[in-house]
Amino acid sequence: QSQQFAPIAPFNPFGEIQYVDYLNITMDGSRVYFRSIVMSYVVRERTSLATTTYEKDGSLIALPFHRADRARQQNPGTVARSTQFLSEASRSYPVNENTVYISSIAPNNYSGITSSTLLCLVDDCVQMQENTDIFIETAGVWDRLWNQGTSYVRVASESEWIEGILNDYNDRNVTADERIPPGRDLCSIGLCITEAEWCNTDPNCSESPYQEPPASVKPGAIAGFVIAGVVLLVLVLYAIHLYLVRQQAKRYRTIFAKRIADTIQVRGSMRSLSPEALAKEFKEIDSQVQDGKLSKDELWEFISSGKAGEMERHDFDALFAAIDLDKNGTVDFLEFCAFMGKCSDEYRAARVDRGSVVAMSSSRFFREDIDDPSQANLSKEQEVES
């Protein structure tokens, strides 16, 4: 973007110097060009170059050797020229949406500072006011050397901006030798800026000062540690999952085996159970429809109606899923027998627990009801046999 400004009226609070100032501001990505042609008792050209900063807060930083100030004196054939060597201390800062503050060193090789404020007076900055103060130090005392105020109005195009300069040249009788062509190349005034010089401050082609400290561990090692940690975590979680699944299977097999042991009439281990005994037990569980298949509701009623212990619903769901091998929603006799075979250890433990309870009850009965000492040995033998 390139925008040009023309003076509304010359202004100086002291009335010492009247001037007009044609200002061009061109923005090219992260690079900014300021060019000003000032007409007073001489024609003077000022050019400034700056870039945006890594802070990305709207501030600008001046390039070293960024500002040239060239004047043509009234004596024909003589040219006064001064170039300022500015440092990174020359910056501009946005105050708000309408105001920019600029701080730099004093011009014309004075040992001092310049403070400027640019204020947009209307929307889109069509009209702008600039106020500048220059301070210098003399014998330890700072004095204001210069104060100026300039009002600008935006012009529509670069051609209108150039036309305004040429018209003012004519109105002020500026000779051809004294005129500064508005379209002059920067190299003609000693500002041939190389790409390397731009990249001293341009954030788009230089290294940011905001760098992470060098890593103490190489990225490959970090990636290896991370992958190893993830694999270890997965293995631990998988082991925990297997443990919980096994514990759940043990719970529902134990309760199921106890419930079968409470109702079946055959003593002994799982191997001693005949197909007829299993078929009879299966038929008793299949009490609702009696279609040769156990529904989920029938099995739940059987499990929850006994004294084998309460089973959580999620454990029962896992139990039914383990019995229903073909996953058709019902349990047939073969699936029932197959699962009973898996519960042999739990069934044996249930039978032992049930036999111990029966033995204790029988022993108590015989001790309380048999008064004949000669029958004591017989009762003990019967207790052992039972």
Tab-separated table of C-alpha atoms in Angstrom:
chain	number	residue	atom	x	y	z
A	1	GLN	CA	0.000	0.000	0.000
A	2	SER	CA	1.198	3.492	-0.779
A	3	GLN	CA	-0.476	6.615	0.525
A	4	GLN	CA	0.398	10.251	-0.055
A	5	PHE	CA	-0.394	13.304	2.047
A	6	ALA	CA	-0.416	16.997	1.140
A	7	PRO	CA	-0.337	19.970	3.535
A	8	ILE	CA	-3.589	21.772	4.406
A	9	ALA	CA	-1.831	24.916	5.607
A	10	PRO	CA	1.635	25.669	7.004
A	11	PHE	CA	1.741	25.856	10.758
A	12	ASN	CA	4.417	26.893	13.238
A	13	PRO	CA	3.598	28.140	16.740
A	14	PHE	CA	6.540	30.543	16.709
A	15	GLY	CA	5.835	31.825	13.213
A	16	GLU	CA	9.500	31.490	12.311
A	17	ILE	CA	9.277	29.196	9.299
A	18	GLN	CA	6.422	28.516	6.927
A	19	TYR	CA	6.631	25.304	4.904
A	20	VAL	CA	4.696	22.683	3.044
A	21	ASP	CA	5.396	18.974	3.454
A	22	TYR	CA	4.448	16.231	0.993
A	23	LEU	CA	4.589	12.866	2.764
A	24	ASN	CA	4.539	9.407	1.171
A	25	ILE	CA	4.133	6.266	3.283
A	26	THR	CA	4.585	2.955	1.467
A	27	MET	CA	4.125	-0.415	3.167
A	28	ASP	CA	5.497	-3.532	1.510
A	29	GLY	CA	4.854	-6.517	3.733
A	30	SER	CA	7.031	-6.059	6.806
A	31	ARG	CA	8.938	-3.114	5.272
A	32	VAL	CA	7.927	0.537	5.423
A	33	TYR	CA	9.183	3.535	3.381
A	34	PHE	CA	8.711	7.120	4.515
A	35	ARG	CA	9.533	9.871	2.017
A	36	SER	CA	8.929	13.571	2.604
A	37	ILE	CA	9.567	16.577	0.354
A	38	VAL	CA	9.546	19.811	2.383
A	39	MET	CA	9.465	23.283	0.822
A	40	SER	CA	10.453	26.307	2.904
A	41	TYR	CA	13.391	28.580	2.133
A	42	VAL	CA	14.978	25.476	0.599
A	43	VAL	CA	13.639	22.259	-0.882
A	44	ARG	CA	14.491	19.358	1.398
A	45	GLU	CA	14.005	15.633	1.046
A	46	ARG	CA	13.770	13.214	3.967
A	47	THR	CA	13.606	9.454	3.566
A	48	SER	CA	13.223	6.884	6.310
A	49	LEU	CA	13.183	3.083	6.137
A	50	ALA	CA	11.845	0.774	8.832
A	51	THR	CA	10.555	-2.738	9.402
A	52	THR	CA	8.038	-4.345	11.693
A	53	THR	CA	9.295	-6.169	14.793
A	54	TYR	CA	9.161	-9.675	16.212
A	55	GLU	CA	6.757	-8.462	18.902
A	56	LYS	CA	4.087	-8.011	16.185
A	57	ASP	CA	2.462	-5.235	18.199
A	58	GLY	CA	2.405	-2.637	15.419
A	59	SER	CA	5.732	-1.058	16.341
A	60	LEU	CA	8.419	-0.216	13.758
A	61	ILE	CA	12.188	-0.248	14.072
A	62	ALA	CA	14.443	2.011	11.985
A	63	LEU	CA	17.163	0.632	9.775
A	64	PRO	CA	20.719	1.815	10.492
A	65	PHE	CA	21.684	4.509	7.948
A	66	HIS	CA	17.977	4.722	7.310
A	67	ARG	CA	17.407	8.453	7.018
A	68	ALA	CA	18.755	10.801	4.364
A	69	ASP	CA	18.179	14.534	4.459
A	70	ARG	CA	19.106	16.367	1.270
A	71	ALA	CA	18.673	20.072	0.637
A	72	ARG	CA	19.341	22.312	-2.321
A	73	GLN	CA	20.537	25.704	-1.182
A	74	GLN	CA	19.438	28.878	-2.874
A	75	ASN	CA	22.852	29.322	-4.460
A	76	PRO	CA	22.721	27.519	-7.811
A	77	GLY	CA	24.904	24.464	-8.206
A	78	THR	CA	25.430	23.836	-4.477
A	79	VAL	CA	23.883	20.914	-2.692
A	80	ALA	CA	23.720	20.425	1.052
A	81	ARG	CA	23.323	16.822	2.053
A	82	SER	CA	23.293	15.066	5.379
A	83	THR	CA	22.654	11.447	6.155
A	84	GLN	CA	21.707	10.311	9.636
A	85	PHE	CA	23.012	7.080	11.010
A	86	LEU	CA	20.203	5.928	13.259
A	87	SER	CA	20.316	2.976	15.577
A	88	GLU	CA	17.697	0.576	16.840
A	89	ALA	CA	16.732	3.227	19.414
A	90	SER	CA	14.650	4.853	16.640
A	91	ARG	CA	11.240	3.264	16.941
A	92	SER	CA	7.560	3.997	16.516
A	93	TYR	CA	4.890	2.627	18.792
A	94	PRO	CA	1.121	2.478	18.331
A	95	VAL	CA	-0.626	4.172	21.244
A	96	ASN	CA	-4.138	3.277	20.104
A	97	GLU	CA	-6.053	2.923	16.850
A	98	ASN	CA	-5.597	6.604	15.996
A	99	THR	CA	-2.215	7.560	17.471
A	100	VAL	CA	1.415	6.613	16.827
A	101	TYR	CA	4.369	7.789	18.920
A	102	ILE	CA	7.841	8.068	17.329
A	103	SER	CA	11.145	8.391	19.193
A	104	SER	CA	14.483	8.892	17.419
A	105	ILE	CA	17.692	10.901	17.522
A	106	ALA	CA	17.739	14.555	16.494
A	107	PRO	CA	18.246	15.384	12.783
A	108	ASN	CA	21.099	17.226	11.141
A	109	ASN	CA	23.711	15.578	13.345
A	110	TYR	CA	22.504	17.294	16.487
A	111	SER	CA	23.195	15.393	19.670
A	112	GLY	CA	19.657	15.097	20.903
A	113	ILE	CA	16.339	13.310	20.605
A	114	THR	CA	13.206	13.736	18.557
A	115	SER	CA	9.713	13.053	19.852
A	116	SER	CA	6.821	12.951	17.382
A	117	THR	CA	3.148	12.116	17.540
A	118	LEU	CA	0.976	11.212	14.548
A	119	LEU	CA	-2.757	11.515	15.154
A	120	CYS	CA	-5.484	10.413	12.747
A	121	LEU	CA	-8.271	12.974	13.102
A	122	VAL	CA	-11.002	11.214	11.105
A	123	ASP	CA	-11.897	7.692	10.059
A	124	ASP	CA	-9.452	5.910	7.740
A	125	CYS	CA	-6.878	8.562	8.634
A	126	VAL	CA	-7.952	10.834	5.759
A	127	GLN	CA	-6.753	13.789	7.812
A	128	MET	CA	-3.682	13.531	10.038
A	129	GLN	CA	-1.849	15.838	12.443
A	130	GLU	CA	1.878	15.517	13.241
A	131	ASN	CA	3.534	17.304	16.174
A	132	THR	CA	7.306	17.095	16.599
A	133	ASP	CA	9.686	18.317	19.302
A	134	ILE	CA	13.472	18.222	19.051
A	135	PHE	CA	15.552	18.421	22.230
A	136	ILE	CA	19.319	18.903	22.510
A	137	GLU	CA	21.693	18.937	25.447
A	138	THR	CA	23.906	21.942	26.091
A	139	ALA	CA	26.186	22.024	29.126
A	140	GLY	CA	24.111	19.390	30.870
A	141	VAL	CA	20.837	21.204	30.240
A	142	TRP	CA	18.203	19.945	27.784
A	143	ASP	CA	16.457	22.591	25.696
A	144	ARG	CA	13.796	22.320	23.060
A	145	LEU	CA	15.474	23.274	19.826
A	146	TRP	CA	12.512	22.904	17.530
A	147	ASN	CA	8.784	22.477	17.613
A	148	GLN	CA	6.642	22.021	14.564
A	149	GLY	CA	3.126	20.983	13.713
A	150	THR	CA	1.931	19.763	10.343
A	151	SER	CA	-1.570	18.975	9.149
A	152	TYR	CA	-1.943	16.472	6.317
A	153	VAL	CA	-4.839	15.422	4.136
A	154	ARG	CA	-4.766	12.245	2.105
A	155	VAL	CA	-4.780	12.563	-1.667
A	156	ALA	CA	-6.422	10.066	-3.961
A	157	SER	CA	-3.438	8.787	-5.915
A	158	GLU	CA	0.310	8.976	-6.436
A	159	SER	CA	-0.204	11.031	-9.620
A	160	GLU	CA	-2.196	13.624	-7.678
A	161	TRP	CA	0.572	13.699	-5.051
A	162	ILE	CA	3.233	14.321	-7.724
A	163	GLU	CA	1.042	16.941	-9.390
A	164	GLY	CA	0.734	18.813	-6.077
A	165	ILE	CA	4.520	18.895	-5.682
A	166	LEU	CA	5.055	20.215	-9.205
A	167	ASN	CA	2.358	22.888	-8.746
A	168	ASP	CA	4.038	24.075	-5.525
A	169	TYR	CA	7.373	24.205	-7.330
A	170	ASN	CA	5.802	26.533	-9.882
A	171	ASP	CA	4.014	28.654	-7.290
A	172	ARG	CA	7.266	29.126	-5.335
A	173	ASN	CA	9.383	29.721	-8.441
A	174	VAL	CA	11.663	26.799	-7.643
A	175	THR	CA	14.192	26.458	-10.421
A	176	ALA	CA	14.763	23.230	-12.271
A	177	ASP	CA	18.140	22.785	-10.584
A	178	GLU	CA	16.595	23.170	-7.124
A	179	ARG	CA	13.717	20.800	-7.707
A	180	ILE	CA	13.867	17.286	-6.274
A	181	PRO	CA	12.082	14.834	-8.597
A	182	PRO	CA	9.335	13.158	-6.549
A	183	GLY	CA	9.846	9.805	-8.265
A	184	ARG	CA	13.569	9.582	-7.547
A	185	ASP	CA	15.116	6.185	-6.914
A	186	LEU	CA	16.516	5.786	-3.367
A	187	CYS	CA	19.910	4.811	-4.738
A	188	SER	CA	20.244	8.277	-6.273
A	189	ILE	CA	20.360	9.792	-2.796
A	190	GLY	CA	22.703	7.190	-1.363
A	191	LEU	CA	20.102	4.762	0.010
A	192	CYS	CA	20.807	1.595	-1.940
A	193	ILE	CA	19.629	-0.804	0.769
A	194	THR	CA	20.717	-4.386	0.195
A	195	GLU	CA	18.665	-7.412	1.160
A	196	ALA	CA	21.195	-8.223	3.857
A	197	GLU	CA	20.712	-4.762	5.397
A	198	TRP	CA	16.947	-5.185	5.339
A	199	CYS	CA	17.284	-8.556	7.043
A	200	ASN	CA	19.109	-7.009	9.997
A	201	THR	CA	15.679	-6.091	11.395
A	202	ASP	CA	13.087	-7.601	9.033
A	203	PRO	CA	11.347	-10.407	10.975
A	204	ASN	CA	10.489	-12.196	7.731
A	205	CYS	CA	14.115	-12.886	6.817
A	206	SER	CA	16.068	-12.784	10.087
A	207	GLU	CA	16.339	-14.949	13.139
A	208	SER	CA	14.014	-14.149	16.000
A	209	PRO	CA	15.658	-13.260	19.332
A	210	TYR	CA	12.913	-15.243	21.025
A	211	GLN	CA	14.433	-18.694	20.747
A	212	GLU	CA	13.879	-21.781	22.822
A	213	PRO	CA	16.982	-22.836	24.751
A	214	PRO	CA	18.917	-25.708	23.148
A	215	ALA	CA	17.514	-29.053	24.119
A	216	SER	CA	19.659	-31.137	26.452
A	217	VAL	CA	18.236	-34.345	24.968
A	218	LYS	CA	18.129	-35.086	21.256
A	219	PRO	CA	14.678	-35.263	19.642
A	220	GLY	CA	15.218	-38.903	18.683
A	221	ALA	CA	15.887	-39.856	22.307
A	222	ILE	CA	12.845	-37.908	23.483
A	223	ALA	CA	10.684	-39.642	20.887
A	224	GLY	CA	12.076	-43.001	22.009
A	225	PHE	CA	11.280	-42.271	25.655
A	226	VAL	CA	7.781	-41.142	24.754
A	227	ILE	CA	7.088	-44.227	22.639
A	228	ALA	CA	8.510	-46.511	25.329
A	229	GLY	CA	6.373	-44.783	27.945
A	230	VAL	CA	3.245	-45.152	25.830
A	231	VAL	CA	3.966	-48.838	25.177
A	232	LEU	CA	4.593	-49.455	28.873
A	233	LEU	CA	1.378	-47.662	29.793
A	234	VAL	CA	-0.589	-49.736	27.271
A	235	LEU	CA	0.922	-52.954	28.654
A	236	VAL	CA	0.094	-51.965	32.224
A	237	LEU	CA	-3.474	-51.032	31.292
A	238	TYR	CA	-3.850	-54.268	29.348
A	239	ALA	CA	-2.568	-56.287	32.318
A	240	ILE	CA	-5.014	-54.503	34.615
A	241	HIS	CA	-7.802	-55.205	32.133
A	242	LEU	CA	-6.935	-58.923	32.011
A	243	TYR	CA	-6.814	-59.077	35.796
A	244	LEU	CA	-10.225	-57.456	36.136
A	245	VAL	CA	-11.714	-59.727	33.477
A	246	ARG	CA	-10.354	-62.810	35.247
A	247	GLN	CA	-11.621	-61.632	38.602
A	248	GLN	CA	-15.033	-60.986	37.112
A	249	ALA	CA	-15.090	-64.456	35.498
A	250	LYS	CA	-14.129	-66.017	38.811
A	251	ARG	CA	-16.937	-64.156	40.585
A	252	TYR	CA	-19.716	-65.127	38.224
A	253	ARG	CA	-18.498	-68.763	37.886
A	254	THR	CA	-18.381	-69.088	41.682
A	255	ILE	CA	-21.911	-67.775	42.194
A	256	PHE	CA	-23.221	-69.852	39.281
A	257	ALA	CA	-21.558	-73.012	40.625
A	258	LYS	CA	-22.910	-72.401	44.145
A	259	ARG	CA	-26.414	-71.969	42.741
A	260	ILE	CA	-26.154	-75.253	40.819
A	261	ALA	CA	-24.754	-77.002	43.922
A	262	ASP	CA	-27.729	-75.785	45.949
A	263	THR	CA	-30.303	-77.313	43.597
A	264	ILE	CA	-28.727	-80.412	42.032
A	265	GLN	CA	-29.354	-83.676	43.874
A	266	VAL	CA	-26.202	-85.525	42.804
A	267	ARG	CA	-23.185	-85.560	45.069
A	268	GLY	CA	-19.624	-85.675	43.912
A	269	SER	CA	-17.480	-83.785	41.494
A	270	MET	CA	-18.450	-82.288	38.153
A	271	ARG	CA	-17.284	-85.465	36.400
A	272	SER	CA	-19.764	-87.556	38.379
A	273	LEU	CA	-22.698	-85.563	37.044
A	274	SER	CA	-24.592	-87.594	34.474
A	275	PRO	CA	-26.199	-86.086	31.381
A	276	GLU	CA	-29.563	-86.916	32.904
A	277	ALA	CA	-28.778	-84.907	36.039
A	278	LEU	CA	-27.604	-81.946	33.984
A	279	ALA	CA	-30.683	-82.202	31.738
A	280	LYS	CA	-32.945	-82.212	34.771
A	281	GLU	CA	-31.178	-79.149	36.213
A	282	PHE	CA	-31.403	-77.407	32.821
A	283	LYS	CA	-35.135	-78.134	32.627
A	284	GLU	CA	-35.725	-76.713	36.118
A	285	ILE	CA	-34.010	-73.485	35.130
A	286	ASP	CA	-36.043	-73.377	31.889
A	287	SER	CA	-39.180	-72.773	33.908
A	288	GLN	CA	-40.946	-70.047	31.954
A	289	VAL	CA	-41.406	-71.141	28.322
A	290	GLN	CA	-39.782	-74.602	28.503
A	291	ASP	CA	-38.641	-74.456	24.915
A	292	GLY	CA	-35.294	-76.147	25.500
A	293	LYS	CA	-33.478	-72.837	25.670
A	294	LEU	CA	-32.607	-70.544	28.542
A	295	SER	CA	-33.456	-66.913	28.048
A	296	LYS	CA	-31.572	-64.174	29.789
A	297	ASP	CA	-34.519	-63.493	32.102
A	298	GLU	CA	-34.813	-67.176	33.053
A	299	LEU	CA	-31.140	-67.431	33.930
A	300	TRP	CA	-31.275	-64.179	35.911
A	301	GLU	CA	-34.284	-65.438	37.910
A	302	PHE	CA	-32.414	-68.646	38.680
A	303	ILE	CA	-29.236	-66.864	39.782
A	304	SER	CA	-30.940	-64.202	41.877
A	305	SER	CA	-33.431	-66.499	43.642
A	306	GLY	CA	-30.928	-68.673	45.491
A	307	LYS	CA	-28.687	-68.214	48.511
A	308	ALA	CA	-25.448	-68.363	46.592
A	309	GLY	CA	-24.944	-64.624	46.915
A	310	GLU	CA	-25.937	-61.514	45.058
A	311	MET	CA	-24.558	-61.013	41.573
A	312	GLU	CA	-24.080	-57.572	40.081
A	313	ARG	CA	-25.925	-56.975	36.862
A	314	HIS	CA	-22.730	-56.304	34.894
A	315	ASP	CA	-21.288	-59.589	36.209
A	316	PHE	CA	-24.446	-61.384	35.102
A	317	ASP	CA	-24.193	-59.840	31.637
A	318	ALA	CA	-20.635	-61.147	31.410
A	319	LEU	CA	-21.812	-64.582	32.640
A	320	PHE	CA	-24.555	-64.824	30.037
A	321	ALA	CA	-22.148	-63.712	27.299
A	322	ALA	CA	-19.707	-66.436	28.382
A	323	ILE	CA	-22.416	-69.152	28.275
A	324	ASP	CA	-24.080	-67.978	25.045
A	325	LEU	CA	-21.323	-69.133	22.714
A	326	ASP	CA	-23.191	-68.547	19.445
A	327	LYS	CA	-24.399	-65.110	20.640
A	328	ASN	CA	-28.014	-65.723	19.609
A	329	GLY	CA	-29.475	-64.422	22.881
A	330	THR	CA	-30.381	-67.845	24.328
A	331	VAL	CA	-28.506	-70.738	25.952
A	332	ASP	CA	-29.118	-74.273	24.705
A	333	PHE	CA	-28.284	-77.486	26.572
A	334	LEU	CA	-24.894	-77.990	24.883
A	335	GLU	CA	-23.792	-74.458	25.789
A	336	PHE	CA	-25.002	-75.063	29.347
A	337	CYS	CA	-22.963	-78.270	29.646
A	338	ALA	CA	-19.898	-76.667	28.093
A	339	PHE	CA	-19.933	-73.853	30.620
A	340	MET	CA	-20.497	-76.280	33.498
A	341	GLY	CA	-17.281	-77.983	32.404
A	342	LYS	CA	-15.429	-74.683	32.828
A	343	CYS	CA	-16.783	-74.319	36.378
A	344	SER	CA	-15.434	-77.644	37.710
A	345	ASP	CA	-13.112	-76.021	40.285
A	346	GLU	CA	-15.774	-73.624	41.510
A	347	TYR	CA	-18.364	-76.440	41.641
A	348	ARG	CA	-16.012	-78.671	43.645
A	349	ALA	CA	-15.400	-75.852	46.124
A	350	ALA	CA	-19.141	-75.212	46.375
A	351	ARG	CA	-19.841	-78.884	47.070
A	352	VAL	CA	-17.140	-78.958	49.773
A	353	ASP	CA	-18.605	-75.859	51.428
A	354	ARG	CA	-22.114	-77.325	51.262
A	355	GLY	CA	-20.940	-80.697	52.612
A	356	SER	CA	-19.215	-78.972	55.533
A	357	VAL	CA	-22.436	-77.209	56.429
A	358	VAL	CA	-24.415	-80.491	56.238
A	359	ALA	CA	-21.791	-82.309	58.314
A	360	MET	CA	-21.851	-79.672	61.047
A	361	SER	CA	-25.631	-79.806	61.183
A	362	SER	CA	-25.644	-83.613	61.326
A	363	SER	CA	-23.016	-83.714	64.036
A	364	ARG	CA	-24.970	-81.311	66.167
A	365	PHE	CA	-28.120	-83.374	65.666
A	366	PHE	CA	-26.488	-86.633	66.730
A	367	ARG	CA	-24.826	-85.117	69.778
A	368	GLU	CA	-28.044	-83.638	71.012
A	369	ASP	CA	-30.434	-86.552	70.286
A	370	ILE	CA	-28.420	-89.770	70.923
A	371	ASP	CA	-28.136	-90.581	74.632
A	372	ASP	CA	-26.750	-94.110	74.309
A	373	PRO	CA	-22.959	-93.944	74.494
A	374	SER	CA	-22.781	-97.139	72.515
A	375	GLN	CA	-24.237	-95.264	69.543
A	376	ALA	CA	-21.611	-92.509	69.640
A	377	ASN	CA	-19.101	-94.335	67.466
A	378	LEU	CA	-21.824	-95.197	65.009
A	379	SER	CA	-22.897	-91.564	64.742
A	380	LYS	CA	-19.341	-90.461	64.095
A	381	GLU	CA	-18.919	-93.053	61.361
A	382	GLN	CA	-22.152	-91.918	59.741
A	383	GLU	CA	-21.005	-88.335	59.973
A	384	VAL	CA	-17.747	-89.167	58.206
A	385	GLU	CA	-19.603	-91.131	55.516
A	386	SER	CA	-21.986	-88.279	54.941
